[in-house]
JSON list of C-alpha atoms in Angstrom, two decimals:
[
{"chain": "A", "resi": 297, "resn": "UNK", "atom": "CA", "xyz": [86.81, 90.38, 99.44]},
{"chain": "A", "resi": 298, "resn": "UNK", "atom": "CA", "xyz": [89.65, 91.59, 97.14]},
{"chain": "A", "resi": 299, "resn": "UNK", "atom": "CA", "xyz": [92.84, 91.69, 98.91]},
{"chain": "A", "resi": 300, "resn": "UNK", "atom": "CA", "xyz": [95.72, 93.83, 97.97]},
{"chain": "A", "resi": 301, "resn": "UNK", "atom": "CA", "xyz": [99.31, 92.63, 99.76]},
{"chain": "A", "resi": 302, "resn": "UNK", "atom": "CA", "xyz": [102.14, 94.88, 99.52]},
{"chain": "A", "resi": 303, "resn": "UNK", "atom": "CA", "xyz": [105.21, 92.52, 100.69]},
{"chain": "A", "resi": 304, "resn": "UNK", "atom": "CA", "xyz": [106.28, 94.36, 104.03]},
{"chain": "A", "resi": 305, "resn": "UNK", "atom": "CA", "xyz": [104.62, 97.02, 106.33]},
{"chain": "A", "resi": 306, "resn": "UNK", "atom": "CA", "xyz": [108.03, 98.38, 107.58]},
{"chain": "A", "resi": 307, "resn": "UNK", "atom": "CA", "xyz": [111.28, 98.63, 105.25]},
{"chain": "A", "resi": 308, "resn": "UNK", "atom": "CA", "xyz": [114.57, 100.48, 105.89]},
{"chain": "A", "resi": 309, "resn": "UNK", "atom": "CA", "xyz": [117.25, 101.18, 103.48]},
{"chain": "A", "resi": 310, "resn": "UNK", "atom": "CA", "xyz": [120.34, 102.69, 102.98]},
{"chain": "A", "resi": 311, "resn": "UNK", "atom": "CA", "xyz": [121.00, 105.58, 100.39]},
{"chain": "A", "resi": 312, "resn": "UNK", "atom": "CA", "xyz": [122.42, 104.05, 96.82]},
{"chain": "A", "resi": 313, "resn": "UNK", "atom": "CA", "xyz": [120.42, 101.04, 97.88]},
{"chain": "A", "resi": 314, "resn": "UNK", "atom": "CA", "xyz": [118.19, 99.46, 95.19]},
{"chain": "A", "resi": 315, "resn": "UNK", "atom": "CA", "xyz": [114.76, 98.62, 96.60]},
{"chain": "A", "resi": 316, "resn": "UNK", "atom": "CA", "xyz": [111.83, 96.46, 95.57]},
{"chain": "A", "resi": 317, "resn": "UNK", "atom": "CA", "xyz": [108.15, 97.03, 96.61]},
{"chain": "A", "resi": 318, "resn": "UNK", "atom": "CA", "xyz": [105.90, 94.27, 95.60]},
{"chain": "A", "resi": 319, "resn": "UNK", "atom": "CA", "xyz": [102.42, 94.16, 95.56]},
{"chain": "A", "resi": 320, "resn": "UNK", "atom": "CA", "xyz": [99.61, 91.22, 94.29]},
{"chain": "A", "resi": 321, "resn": "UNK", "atom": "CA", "xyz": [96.08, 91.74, 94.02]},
{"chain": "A", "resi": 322, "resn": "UNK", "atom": "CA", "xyz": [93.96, 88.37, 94.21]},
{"chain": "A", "resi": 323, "resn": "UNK", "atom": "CA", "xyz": [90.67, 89.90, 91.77]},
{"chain": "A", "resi": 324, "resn": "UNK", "atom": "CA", "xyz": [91.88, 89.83, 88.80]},
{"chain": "A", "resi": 325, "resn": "UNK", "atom": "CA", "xyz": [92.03, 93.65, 88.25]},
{"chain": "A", "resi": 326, "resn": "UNK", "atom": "CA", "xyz": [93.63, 95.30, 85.22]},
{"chain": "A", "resi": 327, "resn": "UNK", "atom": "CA", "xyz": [94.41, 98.22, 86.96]},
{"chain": "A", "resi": 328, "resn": "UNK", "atom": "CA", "xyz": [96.80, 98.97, 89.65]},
{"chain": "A", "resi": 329, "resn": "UNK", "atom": "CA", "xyz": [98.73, 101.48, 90.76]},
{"chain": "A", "resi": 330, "resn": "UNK", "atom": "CA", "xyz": [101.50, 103.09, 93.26]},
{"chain": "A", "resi": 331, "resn": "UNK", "atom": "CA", "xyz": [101.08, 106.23, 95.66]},
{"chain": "A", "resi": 332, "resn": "UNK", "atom": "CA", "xyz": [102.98, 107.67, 97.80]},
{"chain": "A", "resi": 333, "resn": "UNK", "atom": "CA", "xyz": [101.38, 109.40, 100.87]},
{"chain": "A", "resi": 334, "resn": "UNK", "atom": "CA", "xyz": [103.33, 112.15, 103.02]},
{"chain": "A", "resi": 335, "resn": "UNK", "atom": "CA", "xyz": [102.05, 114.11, 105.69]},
{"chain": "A", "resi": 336, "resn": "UNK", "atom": "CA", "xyz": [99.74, 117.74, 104.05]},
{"chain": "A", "resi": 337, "resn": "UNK", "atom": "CA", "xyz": [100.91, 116.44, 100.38]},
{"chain": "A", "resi": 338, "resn": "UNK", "atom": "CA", "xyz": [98.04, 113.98, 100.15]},
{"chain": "A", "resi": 339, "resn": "UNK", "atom": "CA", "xyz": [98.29, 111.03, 97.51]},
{"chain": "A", "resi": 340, "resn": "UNK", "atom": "CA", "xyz": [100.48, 111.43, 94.89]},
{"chain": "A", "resi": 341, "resn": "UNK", "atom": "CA", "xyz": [100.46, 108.62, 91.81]},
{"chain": "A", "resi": 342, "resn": "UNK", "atom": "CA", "xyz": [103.96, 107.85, 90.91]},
{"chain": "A", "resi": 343, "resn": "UNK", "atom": "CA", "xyz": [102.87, 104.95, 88.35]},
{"chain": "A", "resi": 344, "resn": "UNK", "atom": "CA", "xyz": [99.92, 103.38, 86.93]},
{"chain": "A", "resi": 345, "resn": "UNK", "atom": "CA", "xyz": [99.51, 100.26, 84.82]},
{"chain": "A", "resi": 346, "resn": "UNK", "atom": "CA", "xyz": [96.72, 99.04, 83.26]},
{"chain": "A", "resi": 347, "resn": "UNK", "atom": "CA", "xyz": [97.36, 96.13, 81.34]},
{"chain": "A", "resi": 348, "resn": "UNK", "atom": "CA", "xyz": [100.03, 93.37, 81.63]},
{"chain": "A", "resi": 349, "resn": "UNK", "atom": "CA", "xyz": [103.62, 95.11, 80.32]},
{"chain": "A", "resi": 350, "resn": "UNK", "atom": "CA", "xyz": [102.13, 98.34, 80.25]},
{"chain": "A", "resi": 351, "resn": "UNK", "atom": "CA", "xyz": [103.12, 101.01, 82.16]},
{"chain": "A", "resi": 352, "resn": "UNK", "atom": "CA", "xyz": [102.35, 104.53, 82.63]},
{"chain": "A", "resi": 353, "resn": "UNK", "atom": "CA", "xyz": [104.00, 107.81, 84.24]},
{"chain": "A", "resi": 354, "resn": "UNK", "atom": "CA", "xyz": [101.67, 108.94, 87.16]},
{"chain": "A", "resi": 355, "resn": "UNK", "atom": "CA", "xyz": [102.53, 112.91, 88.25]},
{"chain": "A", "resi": 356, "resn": "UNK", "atom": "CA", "xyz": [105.94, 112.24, 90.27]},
{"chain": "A", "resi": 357, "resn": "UNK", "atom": "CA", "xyz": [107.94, 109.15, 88.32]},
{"chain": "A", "resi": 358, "resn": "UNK", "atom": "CA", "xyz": [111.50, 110.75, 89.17]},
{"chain": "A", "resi": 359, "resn": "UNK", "atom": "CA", "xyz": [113.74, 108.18, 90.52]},
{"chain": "A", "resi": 360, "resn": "UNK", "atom": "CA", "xyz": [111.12, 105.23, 90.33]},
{"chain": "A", "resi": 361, "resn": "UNK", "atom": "CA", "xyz": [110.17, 102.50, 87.79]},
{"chain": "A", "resi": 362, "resn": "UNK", "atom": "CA", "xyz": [107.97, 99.81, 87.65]},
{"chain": "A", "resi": 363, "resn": "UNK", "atom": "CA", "xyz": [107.65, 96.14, 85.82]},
{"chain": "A", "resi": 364, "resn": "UNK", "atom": "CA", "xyz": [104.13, 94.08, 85.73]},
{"chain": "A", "resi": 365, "resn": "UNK", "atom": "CA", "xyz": [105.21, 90.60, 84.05]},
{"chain": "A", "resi": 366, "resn": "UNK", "atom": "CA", "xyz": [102.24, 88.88, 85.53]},
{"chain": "A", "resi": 367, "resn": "UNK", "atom": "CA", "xyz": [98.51, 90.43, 86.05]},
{"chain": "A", "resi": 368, "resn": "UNK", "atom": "CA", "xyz": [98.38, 90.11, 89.80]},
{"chain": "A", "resi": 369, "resn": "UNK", "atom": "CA", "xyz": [101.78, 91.61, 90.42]},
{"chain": "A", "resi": 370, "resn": "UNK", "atom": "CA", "xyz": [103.16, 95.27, 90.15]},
{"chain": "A", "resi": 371, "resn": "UNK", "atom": "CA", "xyz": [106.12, 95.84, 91.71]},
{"chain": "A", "resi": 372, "resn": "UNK", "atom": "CA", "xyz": [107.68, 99.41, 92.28]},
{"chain": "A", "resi": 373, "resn": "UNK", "atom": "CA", "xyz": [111.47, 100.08, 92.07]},
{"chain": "A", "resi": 374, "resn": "UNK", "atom": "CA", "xyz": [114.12, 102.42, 93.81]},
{"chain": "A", "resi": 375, "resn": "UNK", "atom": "CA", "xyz": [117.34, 102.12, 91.53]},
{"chain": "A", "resi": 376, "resn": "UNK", "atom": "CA", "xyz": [119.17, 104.22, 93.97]},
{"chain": "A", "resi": 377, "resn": "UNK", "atom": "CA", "xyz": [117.30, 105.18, 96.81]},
{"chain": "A", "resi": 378, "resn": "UNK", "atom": "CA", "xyz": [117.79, 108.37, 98.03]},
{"chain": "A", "resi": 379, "resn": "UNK", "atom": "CA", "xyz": [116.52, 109.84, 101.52]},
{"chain": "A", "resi": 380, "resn": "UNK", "atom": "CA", "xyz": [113.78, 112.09, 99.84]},
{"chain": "A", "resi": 381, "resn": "UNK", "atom": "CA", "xyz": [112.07, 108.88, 98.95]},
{"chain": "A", "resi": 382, "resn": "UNK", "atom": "CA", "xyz": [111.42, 108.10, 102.43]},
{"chain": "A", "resi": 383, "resn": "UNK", "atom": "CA", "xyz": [107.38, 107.79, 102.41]},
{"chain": "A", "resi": 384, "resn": "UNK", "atom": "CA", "xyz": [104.60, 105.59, 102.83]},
{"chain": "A", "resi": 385, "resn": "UNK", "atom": "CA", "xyz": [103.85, 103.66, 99.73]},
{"chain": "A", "resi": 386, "resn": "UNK", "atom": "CA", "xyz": [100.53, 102.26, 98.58]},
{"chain": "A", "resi": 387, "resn": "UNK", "atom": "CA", "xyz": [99.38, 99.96, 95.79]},
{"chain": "A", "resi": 388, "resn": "UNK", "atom": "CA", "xyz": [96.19, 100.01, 94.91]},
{"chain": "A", "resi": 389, "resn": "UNK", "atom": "CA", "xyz": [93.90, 98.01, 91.84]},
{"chain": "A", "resi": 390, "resn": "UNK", "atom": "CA", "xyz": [90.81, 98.39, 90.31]},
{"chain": "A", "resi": 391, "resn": "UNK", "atom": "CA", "xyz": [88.78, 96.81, 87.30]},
{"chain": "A", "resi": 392, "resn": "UNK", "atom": "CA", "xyz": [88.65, 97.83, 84.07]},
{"chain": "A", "resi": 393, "resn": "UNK", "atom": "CA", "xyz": [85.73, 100.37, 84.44]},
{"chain": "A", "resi": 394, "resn": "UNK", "atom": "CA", "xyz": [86.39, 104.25, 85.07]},
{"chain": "A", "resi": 395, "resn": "UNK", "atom": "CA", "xyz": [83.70, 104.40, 87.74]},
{"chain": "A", "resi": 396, "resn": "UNK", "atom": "CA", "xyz": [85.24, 101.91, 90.29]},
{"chain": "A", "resi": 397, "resn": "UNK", "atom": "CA", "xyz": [87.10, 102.29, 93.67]},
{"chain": "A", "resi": 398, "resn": "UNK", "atom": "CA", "xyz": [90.39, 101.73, 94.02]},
{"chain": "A", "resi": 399, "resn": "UNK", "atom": "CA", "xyz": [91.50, 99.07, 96.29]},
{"chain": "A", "resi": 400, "resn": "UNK", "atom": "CA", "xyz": [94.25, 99.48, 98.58]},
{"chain": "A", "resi": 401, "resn": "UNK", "atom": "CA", "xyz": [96.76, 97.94, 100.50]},
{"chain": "A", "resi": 402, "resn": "UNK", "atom": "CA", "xyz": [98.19, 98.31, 103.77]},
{"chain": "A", "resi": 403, "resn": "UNK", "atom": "CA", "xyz": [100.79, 100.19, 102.64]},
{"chain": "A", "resi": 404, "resn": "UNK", "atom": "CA", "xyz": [104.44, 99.84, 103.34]},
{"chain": "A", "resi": 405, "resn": "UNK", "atom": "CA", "xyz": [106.72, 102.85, 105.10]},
{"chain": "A", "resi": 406, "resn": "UNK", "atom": "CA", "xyz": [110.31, 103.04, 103.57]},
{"chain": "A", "resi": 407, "resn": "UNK", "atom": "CA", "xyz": [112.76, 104.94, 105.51]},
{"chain": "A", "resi": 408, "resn": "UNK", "atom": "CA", "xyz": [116.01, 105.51, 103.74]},
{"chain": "A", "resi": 409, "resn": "UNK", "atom": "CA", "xyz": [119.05, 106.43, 106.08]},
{"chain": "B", "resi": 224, "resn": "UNK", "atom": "CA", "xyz": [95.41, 117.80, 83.64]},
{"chain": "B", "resi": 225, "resn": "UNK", "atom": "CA", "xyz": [93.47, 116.55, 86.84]},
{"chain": "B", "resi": 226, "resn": "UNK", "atom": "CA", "xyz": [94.03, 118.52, 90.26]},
{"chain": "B", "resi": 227, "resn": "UNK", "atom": "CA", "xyz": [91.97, 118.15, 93.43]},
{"chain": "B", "resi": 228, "resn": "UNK", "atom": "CA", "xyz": [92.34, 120.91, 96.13]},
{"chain": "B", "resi": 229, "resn": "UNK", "atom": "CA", "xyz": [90.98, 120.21, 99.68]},
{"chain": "B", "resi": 230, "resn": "UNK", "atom": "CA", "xyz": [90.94, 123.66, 101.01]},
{"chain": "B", "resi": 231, "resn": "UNK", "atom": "CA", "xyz": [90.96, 122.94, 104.55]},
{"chain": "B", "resi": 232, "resn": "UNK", "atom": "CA", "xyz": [94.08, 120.95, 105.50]},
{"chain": "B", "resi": 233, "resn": "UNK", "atom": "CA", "xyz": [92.62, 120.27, 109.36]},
{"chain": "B", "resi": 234, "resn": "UNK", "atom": "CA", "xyz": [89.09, 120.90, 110.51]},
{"chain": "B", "resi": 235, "resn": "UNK", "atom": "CA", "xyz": [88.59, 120.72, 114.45]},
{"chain": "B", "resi": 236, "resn": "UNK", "atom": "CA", "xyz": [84.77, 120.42, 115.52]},
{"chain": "B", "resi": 237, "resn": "UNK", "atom": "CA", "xyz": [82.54, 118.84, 118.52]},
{"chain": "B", "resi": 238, "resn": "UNK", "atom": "CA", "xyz": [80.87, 116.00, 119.24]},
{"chain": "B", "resi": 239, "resn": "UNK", "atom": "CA", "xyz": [77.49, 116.01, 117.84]},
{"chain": "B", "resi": 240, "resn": "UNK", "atom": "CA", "xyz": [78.25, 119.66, 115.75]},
{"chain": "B", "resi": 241, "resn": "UNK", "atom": "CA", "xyz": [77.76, 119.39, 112.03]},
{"chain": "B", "resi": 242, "resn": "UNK", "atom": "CA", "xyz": [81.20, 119.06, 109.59]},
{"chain": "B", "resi": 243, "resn": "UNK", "atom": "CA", "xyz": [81.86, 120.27, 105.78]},
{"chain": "B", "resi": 244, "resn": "UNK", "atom": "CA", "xyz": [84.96, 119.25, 104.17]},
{"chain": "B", "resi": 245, "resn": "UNK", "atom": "CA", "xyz": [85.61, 121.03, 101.08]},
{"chain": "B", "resi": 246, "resn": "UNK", "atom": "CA", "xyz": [87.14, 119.67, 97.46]},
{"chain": "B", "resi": 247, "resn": "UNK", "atom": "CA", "xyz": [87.26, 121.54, 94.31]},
{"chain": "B", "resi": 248, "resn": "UNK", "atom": "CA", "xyz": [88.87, 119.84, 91.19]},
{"chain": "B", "resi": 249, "resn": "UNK", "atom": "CA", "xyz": [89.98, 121.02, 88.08]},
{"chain": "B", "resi": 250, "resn": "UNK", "atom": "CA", "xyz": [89.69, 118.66, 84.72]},
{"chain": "B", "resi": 251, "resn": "UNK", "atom": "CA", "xyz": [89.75, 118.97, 80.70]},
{"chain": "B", "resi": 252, "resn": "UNK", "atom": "CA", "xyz": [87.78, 115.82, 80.71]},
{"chain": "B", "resi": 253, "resn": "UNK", "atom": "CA", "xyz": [84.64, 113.99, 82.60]},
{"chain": "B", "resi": 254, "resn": "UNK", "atom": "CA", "xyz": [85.36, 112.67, 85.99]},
{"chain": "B", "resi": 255, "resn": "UNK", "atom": "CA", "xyz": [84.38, 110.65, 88.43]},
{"chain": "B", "resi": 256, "resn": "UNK", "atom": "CA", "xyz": [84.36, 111.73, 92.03]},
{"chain": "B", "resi": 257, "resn": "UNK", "atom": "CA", "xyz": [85.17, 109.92, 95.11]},
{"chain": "B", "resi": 258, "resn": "UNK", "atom": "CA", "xyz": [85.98, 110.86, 99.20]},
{"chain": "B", "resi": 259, "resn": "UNK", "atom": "CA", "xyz": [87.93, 107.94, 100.70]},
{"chain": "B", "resi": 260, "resn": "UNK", "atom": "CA", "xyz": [88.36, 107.80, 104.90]},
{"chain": "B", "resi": 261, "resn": "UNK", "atom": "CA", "xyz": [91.61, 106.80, 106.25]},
{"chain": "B", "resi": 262, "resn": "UNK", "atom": "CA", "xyz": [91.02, 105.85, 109.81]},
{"chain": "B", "resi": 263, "resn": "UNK", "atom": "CA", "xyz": [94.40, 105.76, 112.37]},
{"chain": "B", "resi": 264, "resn": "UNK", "atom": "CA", "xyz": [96.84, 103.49, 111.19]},
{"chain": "B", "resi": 265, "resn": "UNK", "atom": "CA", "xyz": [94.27, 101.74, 108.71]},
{"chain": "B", "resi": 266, "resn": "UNK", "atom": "CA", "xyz": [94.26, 101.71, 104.85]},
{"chain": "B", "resi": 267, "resn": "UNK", "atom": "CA", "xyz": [92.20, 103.92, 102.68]},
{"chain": "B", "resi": 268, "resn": "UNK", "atom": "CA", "xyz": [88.37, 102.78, 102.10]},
{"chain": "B", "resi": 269, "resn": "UNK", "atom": "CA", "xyz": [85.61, 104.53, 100.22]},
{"chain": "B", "resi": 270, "resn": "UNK", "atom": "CA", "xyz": [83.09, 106.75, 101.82]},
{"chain": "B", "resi": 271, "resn": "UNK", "atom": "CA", "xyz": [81.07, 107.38, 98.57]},
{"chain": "B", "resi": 272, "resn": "UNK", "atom": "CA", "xyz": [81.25, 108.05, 95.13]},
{"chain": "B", "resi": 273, "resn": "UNK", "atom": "CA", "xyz": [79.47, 110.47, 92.20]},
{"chain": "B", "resi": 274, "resn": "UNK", "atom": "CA", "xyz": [79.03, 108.66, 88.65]},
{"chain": "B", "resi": 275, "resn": "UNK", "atom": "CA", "xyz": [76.05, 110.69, 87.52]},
{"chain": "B", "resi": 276, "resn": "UNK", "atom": "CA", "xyz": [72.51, 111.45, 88.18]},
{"chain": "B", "resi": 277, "resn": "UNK", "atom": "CA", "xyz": [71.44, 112.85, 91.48]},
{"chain": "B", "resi": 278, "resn": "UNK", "atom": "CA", "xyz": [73.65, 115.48, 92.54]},
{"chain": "B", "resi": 279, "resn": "UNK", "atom": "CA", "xyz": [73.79, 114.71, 96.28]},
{"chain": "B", "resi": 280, "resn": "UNK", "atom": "CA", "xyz": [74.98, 111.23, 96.76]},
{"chain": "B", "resi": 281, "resn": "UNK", "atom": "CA", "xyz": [74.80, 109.55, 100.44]},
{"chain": "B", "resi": 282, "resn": "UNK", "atom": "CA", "xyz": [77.76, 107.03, 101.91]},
{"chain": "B", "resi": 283, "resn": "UNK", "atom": "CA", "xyz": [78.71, 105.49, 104.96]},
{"chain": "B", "resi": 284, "resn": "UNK", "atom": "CA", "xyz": [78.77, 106.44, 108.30]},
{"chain": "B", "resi": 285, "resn": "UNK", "atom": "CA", "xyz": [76.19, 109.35, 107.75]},
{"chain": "B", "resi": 286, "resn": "UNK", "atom": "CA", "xyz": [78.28, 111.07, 105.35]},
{"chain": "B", "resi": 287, "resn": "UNK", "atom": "CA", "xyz": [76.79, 112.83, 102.65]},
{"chain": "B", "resi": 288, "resn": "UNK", "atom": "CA", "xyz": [78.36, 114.66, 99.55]},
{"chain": "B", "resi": 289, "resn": "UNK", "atom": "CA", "xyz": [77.37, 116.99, 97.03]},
{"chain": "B", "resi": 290, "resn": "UNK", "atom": "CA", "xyz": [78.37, 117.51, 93.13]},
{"chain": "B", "resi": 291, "resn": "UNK", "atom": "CA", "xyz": [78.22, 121.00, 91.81]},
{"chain": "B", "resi": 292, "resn": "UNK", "atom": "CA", "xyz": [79.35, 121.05, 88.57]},
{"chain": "B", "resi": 293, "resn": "UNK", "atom": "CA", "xyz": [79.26, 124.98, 87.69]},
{"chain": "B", "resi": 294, "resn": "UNK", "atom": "CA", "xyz": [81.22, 125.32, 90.73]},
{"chain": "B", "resi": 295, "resn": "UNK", "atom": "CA", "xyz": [83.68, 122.53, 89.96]},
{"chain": "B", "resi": 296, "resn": "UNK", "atom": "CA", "xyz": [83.29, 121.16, 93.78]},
{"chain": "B", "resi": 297, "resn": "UNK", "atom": "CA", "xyz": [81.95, 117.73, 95.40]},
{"chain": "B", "resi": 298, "resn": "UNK", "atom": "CA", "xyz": [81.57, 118.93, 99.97]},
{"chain": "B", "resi": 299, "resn": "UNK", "atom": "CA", "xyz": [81.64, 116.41, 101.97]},
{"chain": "B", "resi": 300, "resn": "UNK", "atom": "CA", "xyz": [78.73, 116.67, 105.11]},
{"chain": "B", "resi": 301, "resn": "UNK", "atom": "CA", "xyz": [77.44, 114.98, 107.89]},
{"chain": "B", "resi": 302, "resn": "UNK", "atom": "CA", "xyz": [75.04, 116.48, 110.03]},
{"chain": "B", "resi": 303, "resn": "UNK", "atom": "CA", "xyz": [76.03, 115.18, 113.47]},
{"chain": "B", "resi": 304, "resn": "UNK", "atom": "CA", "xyz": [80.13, 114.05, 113.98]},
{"chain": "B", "resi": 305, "resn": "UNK", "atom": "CA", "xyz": [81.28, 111.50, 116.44]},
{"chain": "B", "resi": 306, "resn": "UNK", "atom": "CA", "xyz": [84.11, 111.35, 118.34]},
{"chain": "B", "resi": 307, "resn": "UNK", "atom": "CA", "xyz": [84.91, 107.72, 115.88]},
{"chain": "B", "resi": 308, "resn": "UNK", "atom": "CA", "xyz": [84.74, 110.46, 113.04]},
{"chain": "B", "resi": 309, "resn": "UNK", "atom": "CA", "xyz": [88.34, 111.62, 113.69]},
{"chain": "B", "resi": 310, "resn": "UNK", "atom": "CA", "xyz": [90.38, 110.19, 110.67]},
{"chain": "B", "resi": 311, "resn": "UNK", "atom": "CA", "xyz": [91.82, 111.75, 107.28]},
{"chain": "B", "resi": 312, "resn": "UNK", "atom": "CA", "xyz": [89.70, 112.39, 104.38]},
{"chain": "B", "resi": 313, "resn": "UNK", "atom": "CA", "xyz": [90.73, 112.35, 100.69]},
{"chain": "B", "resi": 314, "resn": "UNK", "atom": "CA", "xyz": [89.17, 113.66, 97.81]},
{"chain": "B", "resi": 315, "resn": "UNK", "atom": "CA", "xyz": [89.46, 112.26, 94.34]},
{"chain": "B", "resi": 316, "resn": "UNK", "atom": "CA", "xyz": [88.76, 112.17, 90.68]},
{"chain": "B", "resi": 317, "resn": "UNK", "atom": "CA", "xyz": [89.12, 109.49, 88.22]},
{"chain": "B", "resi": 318, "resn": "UNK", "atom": "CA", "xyz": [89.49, 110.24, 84.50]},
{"chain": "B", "resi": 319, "resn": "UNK", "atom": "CA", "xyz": [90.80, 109.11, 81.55]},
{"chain": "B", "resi": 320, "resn": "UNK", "atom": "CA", "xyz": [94.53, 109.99, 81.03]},
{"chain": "B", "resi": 321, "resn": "UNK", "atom": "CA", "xyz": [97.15, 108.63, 78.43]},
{"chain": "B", "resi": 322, "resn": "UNK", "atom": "CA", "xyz": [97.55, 104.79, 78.51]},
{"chain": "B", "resi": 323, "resn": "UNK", "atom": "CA", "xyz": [93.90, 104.44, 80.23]},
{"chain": "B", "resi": 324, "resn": "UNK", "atom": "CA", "xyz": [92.29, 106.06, 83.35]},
{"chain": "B", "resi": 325, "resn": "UNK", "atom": "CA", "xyz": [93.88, 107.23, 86.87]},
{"chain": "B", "resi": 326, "resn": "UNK", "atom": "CA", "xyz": [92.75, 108.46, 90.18]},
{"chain": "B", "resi": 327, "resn": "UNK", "atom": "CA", "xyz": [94.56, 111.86, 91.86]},
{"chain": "B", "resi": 328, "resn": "UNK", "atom": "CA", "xyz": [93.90, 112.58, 95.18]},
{"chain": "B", "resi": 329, "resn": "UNK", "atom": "CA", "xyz": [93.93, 115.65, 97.41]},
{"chain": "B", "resi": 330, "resn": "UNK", "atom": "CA", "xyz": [96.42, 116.45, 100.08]},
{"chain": "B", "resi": 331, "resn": "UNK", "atom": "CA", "xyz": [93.59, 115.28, 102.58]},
{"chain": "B", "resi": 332, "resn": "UNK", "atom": "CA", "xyz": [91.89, 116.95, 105.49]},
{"chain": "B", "resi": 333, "resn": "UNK", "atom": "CA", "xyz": [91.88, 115.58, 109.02]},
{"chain": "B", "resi": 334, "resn": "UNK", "atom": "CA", "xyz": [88.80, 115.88, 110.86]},
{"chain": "B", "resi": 335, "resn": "UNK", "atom": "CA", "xyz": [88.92, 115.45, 114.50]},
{"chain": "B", "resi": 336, "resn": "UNK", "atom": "CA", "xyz": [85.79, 115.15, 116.90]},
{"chain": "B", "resi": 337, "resn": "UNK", "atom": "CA", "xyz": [86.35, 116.86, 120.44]},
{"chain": "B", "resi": 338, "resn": "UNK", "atom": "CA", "xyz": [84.18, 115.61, 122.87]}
]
């Protein structure tokens, strides 16, 4: 099974703080991406990648960026958190192909204080 | 642009009763659609998925969708609900955007089963 790790399930920060999410997939996807998830907004994509290096805006990239040196790994970055950014965040990969699932992981909830 | 509304934000319902959960999308492009489940304090999984052909696709648990593309929508159904039922419920479309493809979800539904 492919198996999507995000580094911690439970992460509290300070404001001005810089954070690091991290997240590895195991399948060798070329896709992967981060959401955030907050209570009657849904999903919302805050980056995607789909290539080593590359990196694309998803519809809320304010105040986040991202870095993929390495296939498996896509980690997402607070340079300064700020209390607005306190949310669940999931990563999620996929192959190549347009018609595939996304596979998630268990998601990691950031309070900032 | 992509958008997915899910017009009913929570949908209460008995044990046993039948359940509709509604998506409409919007897109300049071909999509793919897709409801993902999100059980209590578990990760997202996929209930089911349209790529093309048949217009009423069937997934897990009983579930059942259907793709209506002059009405831009892809209903979620299941004829008969349990009470195990009760979780959140996305909608989504995957399309091609700049830089390659990505998936937008809706702001989710939560179903729960009353006994």
């Amino acid at each position: 099974d492919v198996k999507v790790t995000q580094s911690s399930r439970y992460l509290v920060k300070r404001t001005g703080e810089k954070v690091f999410l991290e997240c590895v997939q195991d399948m060798d996807h070329e896709n992967m991406f981060w959401y955030r998830q907050d209570p009657g907004l849904g999903l919302r994509l805050i980056y995607f990648s789909y290539d080593v290096k590359m990196k694309e805006k998803g519809d809320i990239p304010e105040g986040y960026s991202v870095s993929r040196e390495k296939k498996e790994r896509f980690s997402l970055i607070l340079e300064s958190a700020s209390t607005n950014q306190t949310s669940m965040y999931l990563c999620a990969s996929s192959p190549r192909r347009l018609n595939e699932k996304l596979f998630f992981g268990s998601g990691t909830q950031l309070s900032v204080l | 642009a992509q958008s997915v509304t899910q017009l009913d934000s929570q949908v209460p319902v008995f044990e046993e009763a039948p359940v509709e959960l509604r998506c409409n999308y919007s897109s300049s492009v071909s999509v793919y659609l897709f409801w993902y489940v999100q059980y209590p304090n578990q990760g997202l999984q996929l209930l089911l998925k349209y790529l093309s052909g048949s217009t009423l696709v069937k997934g897990i648990n009983g579930f059942e969708a259907e793709f209506n593309k002059s009405q831009t929508s892809f209903h979620l159904r299941k004829p008969s609900v349990h009470i195990s039922d009760t979780a959140e419920y996305f909608c989504a479309v995957s399309g091609f955007a700049t830089g390659g493809f990505k998936t937008i979800f809706g702001a989710g539904t939560r179903l729960f089963v009353k006994a």
